[in-house]
Tab-separated table of C-alpha atoms in Angstrom:
chain	number	residue	atom	x	y	z
A	178	MET	CA	71.670	99.747	116.067
A	179	THR	CA	73.689	96.673	115.897
A	180	ARG	CA	75.065	97.348	119.387
A	181	ALA	CA	71.632	97.686	120.905
A	182	ILE	CA	70.752	94.340	119.366
A	183	TRP	CA	73.955	92.659	120.581
A	184	GLU	CA	73.279	94.091	124.149
A	185	ASP	CA	69.255	94.123	124.463
A	186	ASP	CA	67.699	91.594	121.934
A	187	PRO	CA	66.708	88.643	124.026
A	188	ALA	CA	67.363	85.975	121.136
A	189	TRP	CA	70.937	87.429	121.123
A	190	GLN	CA	71.266	87.565	124.780
A	191	PRO	CA	72.338	83.747	125.307
A	192	ALA	CA	75.098	84.016	122.472
A	193	ARG	CA	76.164	87.072	124.030
A	194	GLU	CA	76.567	85.649	127.388
A	195	THR	CA	78.521	82.661	125.928
A	196	LEU	CA	81.020	84.543	124.219
A	197	GLU	CA	81.453	87.142	126.834
A	198	THR	CA	82.125	84.331	129.405
A	199	LEU	CA	84.392	82.536	127.138
A	200	LEU	CA	86.670	85.734	127.258
A	201	LEU	CA	87.012	84.954	131.133
A	202	ALA	CA	88.333	81.128	130.475
A	203	TYR	CA	92.016	82.268	131.238
A	204	ASP	CA	92.921	78.629	131.094
A	205	TRP	CA	94.149	78.152	127.482
A	206	GLY	CA	93.077	74.448	127.340
A	207	GLU	CA	89.712	75.433	128.465
A	208	ALA	CA	89.131	78.424	126.074
A	209	PHE	CA	90.485	76.132	123.206
A	210	THR	CA	88.102	73.551	123.963
A	211	ALA	CA	85.041	75.705	124.528
A	212	LEU	CA	85.633	77.851	121.411
A	213	ASN	CA	86.807	75.341	119.268
A	214	LEU	CA	85.111	72.058	120.257
A	215	VAL	CA	81.886	73.196	121.404
A	216	VAL	CA	80.773	76.837	120.937
A	217	LYS	CA	81.916	77.435	117.370
A	218	PRO	CA	81.124	74.141	115.913
A	219	ALA	CA	77.584	75.078	117.371
A	220	LEU	CA	77.292	78.298	115.968
A	221	ASP	CA	78.838	77.078	112.758
A	222	ALA	CA	76.361	74.736	112.317
A	223	LEU	CA	73.450	77.288	112.882
A	224	PHE	CA	74.859	79.909	110.621
A	225	LYS	CA	76.322	77.746	107.838
A	226	LYS	CA	73.957	75.014	107.551
A	227	ALA	CA	70.687	76.261	109.120
A	228	PHE	CA	70.998	79.841	107.898
A	229	ALA	CA	71.960	78.453	104.517
A	230	ASP	CA	68.807	76.602	104.267
A	231	LEU	CA	66.742	79.558	105.502
A	232	ALA	CA	68.290	81.747	102.865
A	233	LEU	CA	67.703	78.971	100.043
A	234	ALA	CA	63.991	78.548	101.232
A	235	ASN	CA	63.680	82.288	101.136
A	236	GLY	CA	64.873	82.436	97.475
A	237	ASP	CA	68.380	83.830	98.448
A	238	GLY	CA	70.655	81.457	96.716
A	239	LEU	CA	73.719	83.357	96.697
A	240	THR	CA	73.616	84.001	100.505
A	241	ALA	CA	72.900	80.166	100.813
A	242	GLN	CA	75.950	79.576	98.397
A	243	LEU	CA	78.453	81.546	100.282
A	244	LEU	CA	77.711	80.199	103.476
A	245	ARG	CA	78.026	76.522	102.340
A	246	GLU	CA	81.339	77.801	100.373
A	247	SER	CA	82.665	78.698	103.930
A	248	GLY	CA	81.912	75.525	105.354
A	249	VAL	CA	85.131	74.426	103.797
A	250	ASP	CA	86.977	76.855	106.591
A	251	THR	CA	84.698	75.511	109.179
A	252	ALA	CA	85.887	71.971	108.181
A	253	ARG	CA	89.308	72.550	108.350
A	254	SER	CA	88.996	74.465	111.920
A	255	GLN	CA	87.065	71.266	113.226
A	256	ALA	CA	89.574	69.004	111.639
A	257	TRP	CA	92.708	70.683	113.246
A	258	SER	CA	90.939	71.278	116.194
A	259	SER	CA	89.808	67.663	116.707
A	260	ALA	CA	93.393	66.399	115.934
A	261	LEU	CA	95.046	68.833	118.465
A	262	ALA	CA	92.487	67.489	121.138
A	263	SER	CA	93.357	63.736	120.276
A	264	TYR	CA	96.913	64.324	120.134
A	265	SER	CA	96.565	66.063	123.744
A	266	ILE	CA	94.753	62.849	124.827
A	267	ALA	CA	97.193	60.613	122.970
A	268	ALA	CA	100.031	62.216	124.636
A	269	ARG	CA	98.755	62.257	128.239
A	270	PRO	CA	95.514	59.751	128.684
A	271	GLU	CA	94.153	61.925	131.656
A	272	ASN	CA	93.841	64.782	129.438
A	273	GLU	CA	90.521	63.025	128.108
A	274	ALA	CA	88.611	63.315	131.117
A	275	ILE	CA	89.764	67.200	131.331
A	276	ILE	CA	88.606	68.014	127.959
A	277	THR	CA	85.338	65.934	128.479
A	278	GLY	CA	84.700	68.015	131.592
A	279	TRP	CA	85.192	71.330	129.640
A	280	GLU	CA	83.043	70.237	126.929
A	281	ASP	CA	80.134	69.203	129.438
A	282	ARG	CA	80.542	72.655	131.131
A	283	TRP	CA	80.271	74.698	127.939
A	284	ARG	CA	77.825	72.525	125.876
A	285	PRO	CA	74.690	73.993	127.623
A	286	ALA	CA	75.752	77.547	127.059
A	287	ALA	CA	76.197	76.598	123.664
A	288	GLU	CA	72.837	74.998	123.194
A	289	ARG	CA	71.324	77.810	124.473
A	290	ALA	CA	72.894	80.393	122.222
A	291	VAL	CA	71.972	78.416	119.160
A	292	ALA	CA	68.489	77.782	120.389
A	293	GLY	CA	68.090	81.833	121.296
A	294	LEU	CA	69.578	82.592	117.645
A	295	ALA	CA	67.285	79.945	116.070
A	296	ALA	CA	64.307	81.407	117.378
A	297	ILE	CA	64.706	84.416	114.905
A	298	PHE	CA	64.619	82.027	112.216
A	299	ALA	CA	60.800	81.927	112.875
A	300	GLY	CA	59.820	85.240	111.673
A	301	ALA	CA	61.047	84.414	108.233
A	302	PRO	CA	58.447	84.312	105.547
A	303	VAL	CA	59.449	80.807	104.477
A	304	SER	CA	60.686	78.150	106.976
A	305	PRO	CA	63.273	75.384	105.778
A	306	ARG	CA	61.199	72.862	107.371
A	307	THR	CA	58.139	73.933	105.205
A	308	SER	CA	60.025	74.024	102.304
A	309	GLY	CA	61.884	71.054	102.321
A	310	GLN	CA	65.244	72.778	102.393
A	311	GLY	CA	66.359	71.428	105.938
A	312	THR	CA	66.179	71.805	109.431
A	313	TYR	CA	67.154	74.258	112.056
A	314	ARG	CA	69.750	72.247	114.307
């Protein structure tokens, strides 16, 4: 069942396409930039913030708390990834244009992935928007 959702559910297709395409990014710098600076932060915001808001709005405080607590790992990941990118740019200023180019290339795919998955939230009994708990993005 899970595999069928991954392969066929329309809401998951932009995320699947993004992650499977990411597997083909053979340049380490591009793969790092795409995953750690673009795709993962976008999906983390959806799952660890918006999904936590949705869980709380629907009376699932435990899931909300677990997702928010895992935000510590998200913050750590984002901090070291940003530090590495900053170091790379400081060491070789020409890296800024390269990293920015990769970010620009991958951002639309990450946004499509988030939008597709966020659409699933519309089927929840209570929306965070109507409950005052937060927003989808």
